């Protein structure tokens, strides 16, 4: 199930760059200005498989104990970029095809990076984020509430994510070359809706009046251009949940954002990006790139040769075609590598931003028993929250919904990528801090209009938490927005 505020208040969206961009990129890459003749940065991209166990492991996101992995829709990746000043500071951003990042994963990744590079990469300049897919293996987080449905810690899930993050950073580090960075942004209107519109209406009218929509519709994209190879990747931030795949899905999937990333990487490869030529146009792409040969599928991973593929190569070379000559493992390996030989691969990440109560199920919420719209205030059907579900644009086919929402993000990203012209300039810097959210002082305005300082306290999950959301309804006899609970729940709370 998904957490929804027990007070039914929804924090308004940010008006510009999303939280990761605000705290990371804006501090890192400051002061946009006209392009200079010399590239001020070294840029590098990397990606690596993090699919993990594809059977008999609970999935992370819906907190549904019955959602056990039984196969793969498409594989998961970690994608990274590094931006560095020659002989100066550098930053790393990693985007995971996973529900979220994990503090324990981050700690272990930093330990590995320290063993490789000393203090070059550390907790201050490495940021790790997840796309919030609800269809990846669980059990890799360190807190009990997140590993209850996975029945504890799952070493296999944890190890593959740690290894994948390390390897994608290593690849990005090894690919550092002089380059430029461009930024672009624009609204995407048909890939997200507010799944708790009644909660949003509890915000003051003055606050709501600042925004055109009740969710953030803006996509922000940064484009990386190698001085020799041309465009080598892009990372974008857009708010929509990774819940196109339902709580009953049992196939590992990157959901709509993972699909969008595959679409864009396929598109780049089909359009010859990055280029092999040393002299390319860095200012954009020809218009044909914007519309020609757009991929229509979610592509599988074709891994670079490693220990596993070496075994497969040996097996393949042991077979002899009738009337032909015996294959050698070297010839097979050469064919595997041929499509990317002597050319950096294009890395595209569709990152998550301020997605709280932002759903990809854009057709609205309906009762599965009657087909009628759900109750507006509590997202119930005749008082039952477990009957109210959001519908994606491909309803009733969740795979088609994943494809459609992913494709809409991909199409917008191609548009922003192709028209990006504002170059980022400035010194690289970063900020990192630890905050105890149970002891913060906050200035609030009272009902009389006066200002008051209040203090936060240790967190607690209210009754409404158990109701989940319309993307993934939770337990029976709970409903969203309930702050009182029922008598037997109060008794149970006091007993525990």
mmCIF file of C-alpha atoms in Angstrom, residues 224-371:
data_model
loop_
_atom_site.group_PDB
_atom_site.id
_atom_site.type_symbol
_atom_site.label_atom_id
_atom_site.label_comp_id
_atom_site.label_asym_id
_atom_site.label_seq_id
_atom_site.Cartn_x
_atom_site.Cartn_y
_atom_site.Cartn_z
ATOM 1 C CA UNK A 224 25.419 16.162 -21.611
ATOM 2 C CA UNK A 225 27.567 16.808 -24.688
ATOM 3 C CA UNK A 226 31.037 15.333 -25.159
ATOM 4 C CA UNK A 227 33.383 17.636 -27.097
ATOM 5 C CA UNK A 228 34.289 14.827 -29.507
ATOM 6 C CA UNK A 229 31.360 12.409 -29.540
ATOM 7 C CA UNK A 230 28.527 14.905 -29.249
ATOM 8 C CA UNK A 231 25.496 14.190 -27.022
ATOM 9 C CA UNK A 232 26.205 11.296 -24.652
ATOM 10 C CA UNK A 233 23.214 11.359 -22.339
ATOM 11 C CA UNK A 234 20.463 13.165 -20.498
ATOM 12 C CA UNK A 235 18.873 13.110 -17.066
ATOM 13 C CA UNK A 236 15.426 14.562 -16.478
ATOM 14 C CA UNK A 237 13.182 15.074 -13.466
ATOM 15 C CA UNK A 238 9.397 14.763 -13.628
ATOM 16 C CA UNK A 239 6.811 13.945 -10.969
ATOM 17 C CA UNK A 240 4.687 10.849 -11.486
ATOM 18 C CA UNK A 241 4.502 7.662 -9.440
ATOM 19 C CA UNK A 242 5.940 4.359 -10.601
ATOM 20 C CA UNK A 243 2.545 2.704 -10.242
ATOM 21 C CA UNK A 244 1.408 2.038 -13.792
ATOM 22 C CA UNK A 245 2.054 -1.609 -12.913
ATOM 23 C CA UNK A 246 -0.507 -2.699 -10.318
ATOM 24 C CA UNK A 247 -0.186 -4.230 -6.859
ATOM 25 C CA UNK A 248 -0.992 -7.652 -8.324
ATOM 26 C CA UNK A 249 1.802 -7.548 -10.911
ATOM 27 C CA UNK A 250 4.504 -10.173 -10.338
ATOM 28 C CA UNK A 251 7.006 -9.226 -13.058
ATOM 29 C CA UNK A 252 10.068 -7.121 -12.270
ATOM 30 C CA UNK A 253 9.727 -3.800 -14.068
ATOM 31 C CA UNK A 254 11.067 -0.260 -14.086
ATOM 32 C CA UNK A 255 7.468 0.854 -14.661
ATOM 33 C CA UNK A 256 6.834 3.986 -16.731
ATOM 34 C CA UNK A 257 10.123 5.753 -15.961
ATOM 35 C CA UNK A 258 12.226 2.674 -16.594
ATOM 36 C CA UNK A 259 10.378 2.191 -19.876
ATOM 37 C CA UNK A 260 10.928 5.833 -20.854
ATOM 38 C CA UNK A 261 14.658 5.479 -20.248
ATOM 39 C CA UNK A 262 14.786 2.412 -22.505
ATOM 40 C CA UNK A 263 12.813 4.208 -25.201
ATOM 41 C CA UNK A 264 15.219 7.135 -25.198
ATOM 42 C CA UNK A 265 18.336 4.971 -25.172
ATOM 43 C CA UNK A 266 16.913 2.975 -28.088
ATOM 44 C CA UNK A 267 16.062 6.224 -29.884
ATOM 45 C CA UNK A 268 19.598 7.517 -29.420
ATOM 46 C CA UNK A 269 21.149 4.308 -30.730
ATOM 47 C CA UNK A 270 18.850 4.232 -33.756
ATOM 48 C CA UNK A 271 19.756 7.842 -34.545
ATOM 49 C CA UNK A 272 23.495 7.276 -34.214
ATOM 50 C CA UNK A 273 23.943 9.082 -30.909
ATOM 51 C CA UNK A 274 26.676 9.439 -29.671
ATOM 52 C CA UNK A 275 28.454 10.027 -32.957
ATOM 53 C CA UNK A 276 31.785 8.425 -33.788
ATOM 54 C CA UNK A 277 33.010 11.480 -35.679
ATOM 55 C CA UNK A 278 35.372 13.806 -33.846
ATOM 56 C CA UNK A 279 33.688 16.967 -35.158
ATOM 57 C CA UNK A 280 29.975 17.210 -34.446
ATOM 58 C CA UNK A 281 27.355 19.860 -33.912
ATOM 59 C CA UNK A 282 26.952 20.290 -30.139
ATOM 60 C CA UNK A 283 24.134 22.802 -30.342
ATOM 61 C CA UNK A 284 21.339 20.357 -31.061
ATOM 62 C CA UNK A 285 20.042 17.676 -33.364
ATOM 63 C CA UNK A 286 18.586 17.852 -36.817
ATOM 64 C CA UNK A 287 14.802 17.888 -36.874
ATOM 65 C CA UNK A 288 14.681 14.357 -38.301
ATOM 66 C CA UNK A 289 16.004 13.068 -34.987
ATOM 67 C CA UNK A 290 12.923 14.383 -33.272
ATOM 68 C CA UNK A 291 10.475 12.252 -35.188
ATOM 69 C CA UNK A 292 12.223 9.455 -37.065
ATOM 70 C CA UNK A 293 12.455 5.851 -35.980
ATOM 71 C CA UNK A 294 11.026 6.195 -32.519
ATOM 72 C CA UNK A 295 11.208 2.849 -30.677
ATOM 73 C CA UNK A 296 7.963 1.016 -30.053
ATOM 74 C CA UNK A 297 9.105 -1.439 -27.431
ATOM 75 C CA UNK A 298 10.823 -1.844 -24.098
ATOM 76 C CA UNK A 299 14.188 -3.242 -25.086
ATOM 77 C CA UNK A 300 15.971 -6.015 -23.188
ATOM 78 C CA UNK A 301 19.425 -5.541 -21.762
ATOM 79 C CA UNK A 302 22.254 -6.908 -23.936
ATOM 80 C CA UNK A 303 25.045 -7.030 -21.370
ATOM 81 C CA UNK A 304 28.703 -6.510 -22.055
ATOM 82 C CA UNK A 305 30.666 -9.767 -21.821
ATOM 83 C CA UNK A 306 31.378 -10.774 -18.228
ATOM 84 C CA UNK A 307 31.692 -14.046 -16.326
ATOM 85 C CA UNK A 308 28.104 -15.064 -17.085
ATOM 86 C CA UNK A 309 28.163 -14.129 -20.752
ATOM 87 C CA UNK A 310 31.575 -15.761 -21.146
ATOM 88 C CA UNK A 311 29.930 -19.052 -20.167
ATOM 89 C CA UNK A 312 27.160 -18.425 -22.698
ATOM 90 C CA UNK A 313 29.721 -17.598 -25.374
ATOM 91 C CA UNK A 314 31.544 -20.856 -24.707
ATOM 92 C CA UNK A 315 28.253 -22.747 -24.904
ATOM 93 C CA UNK A 316 27.259 -21.022 -28.145
ATOM 94 C CA UNK A 317 30.644 -21.695 -29.734
ATOM 95 C CA UNK A 318 30.297 -25.417 -28.981
ATOM 96 C CA UNK A 319 27.456 -25.697 -31.490
ATOM 97 C CA UNK A 320 28.255 -26.152 -35.161
ATOM 98 C CA UNK A 321 25.844 -25.134 -37.892
ATOM 99 C CA UNK A 322 25.121 -27.699 -40.592
ATOM 100 C CA UNK A 323 27.132 -26.888 -43.689
ATOM 101 C CA UNK A 324 29.039 -24.084 -41.999
ATOM 102 C CA UNK A 325 32.246 -23.615 -40.088
ATOM 103 C CA UNK A 326 32.739 -23.928 -36.363
ATOM 104 C CA UNK A 327 32.230 -20.705 -34.427
ATOM 105 C CA UNK A 328 34.962 -19.332 -32.194
ATOM 106 C CA UNK A 329 34.237 -17.590 -28.927
ATOM 107 C CA UNK A 330 36.245 -14.579 -30.073
ATOM 108 C CA UNK A 331 34.048 -14.092 -33.137
ATOM 109 C CA UNK A 332 30.897 -14.229 -31.005
ATOM 110 C CA UNK A 333 32.314 -11.774 -28.483
ATOM 111 C CA UNK A 334 33.252 -9.443 -31.326
ATOM 112 C CA UNK A 335 29.671 -9.503 -32.585
ATOM 113 C CA UNK A 336 28.310 -8.776 -29.109
ATOM 114 C CA UNK A 337 30.546 -5.735 -28.809
ATOM 115 C CA UNK A 338 30.322 -4.555 -32.399
ATOM 116 C CA UNK A 339 27.348 -2.196 -32.039
ATOM 117 C CA UNK A 340 29.058 -0.086 -29.372
ATOM 118 C CA UNK A 341 32.715 -0.573 -30.300
ATOM 119 C CA UNK A 342 34.813 2.612 -30.136
ATOM 120 C CA UNK A 343 31.771 4.649 -29.205
ATOM 121 C CA UNK A 344 30.518 5.767 -25.796
ATOM 122 C CA UNK A 345 27.011 4.569 -25.067
ATOM 123 C CA UNK A 346 24.144 6.976 -24.561
ATOM 124 C CA UNK A 347 22.753 7.013 -21.011
ATOM 125 C CA UNK A 348 19.290 8.388 -20.323
ATOM 126 C CA UNK A 349 17.696 8.566 -16.881
ATOM 127 C CA UNK A 350 14.122 9.537 -16.047
ATOM 128 C CA UNK A 351 14.424 10.604 -12.430
ATOM 129 C CA UNK A 352 11.746 11.062 -9.815
ATOM 130 C CA UNK A 353 10.940 14.397 -8.230
ATOM 131 C CA UNK A 354 8.131 15.692 -5.987
ATOM 132 C CA UNK A 355 5.738 12.819 -6.687
ATOM 133 C CA UNK A 356 3.748 12.666 -3.444
ATOM 134 C CA UNK A 357 0.115 11.852 -4.382
ATOM 135 C CA UNK A 358 0.976 12.266 -8.083
ATOM 136 C CA UNK A 359 -0.360 9.300 -10.049
ATOM 137 C CA UNK A 360 0.175 8.034 -13.618
ATOM 138 C CA UNK A 361 -3.350 6.594 -13.566
ATOM 139 C CA UNK A 362 -4.747 9.565 -15.441
ATOM 140 C CA UNK A 363 -8.257 8.282 -16.247
ATOM 141 C CA UNK A 364 -9.409 8.732 -12.646
ATOM 142 C CA UNK A 365 -10.541 6.421 -9.839
ATOM 143 C CA UNK A 366 -13.362 3.900 -10.149
ATOM 144 C CA UNK A 367 -15.032 1.192 -8.101
ATOM 145 C CA UNK A 368 -14.108 -2.261 -9.340
ATOM 146 C CA UNK A 369 -17.507 -3.681 -8.366
ATOM 147 C CA UNK A 370 -19.791 -1.093 -9.990
ATOM 148 C CA UNK A 371 -17.560 0.818 -12.403
#
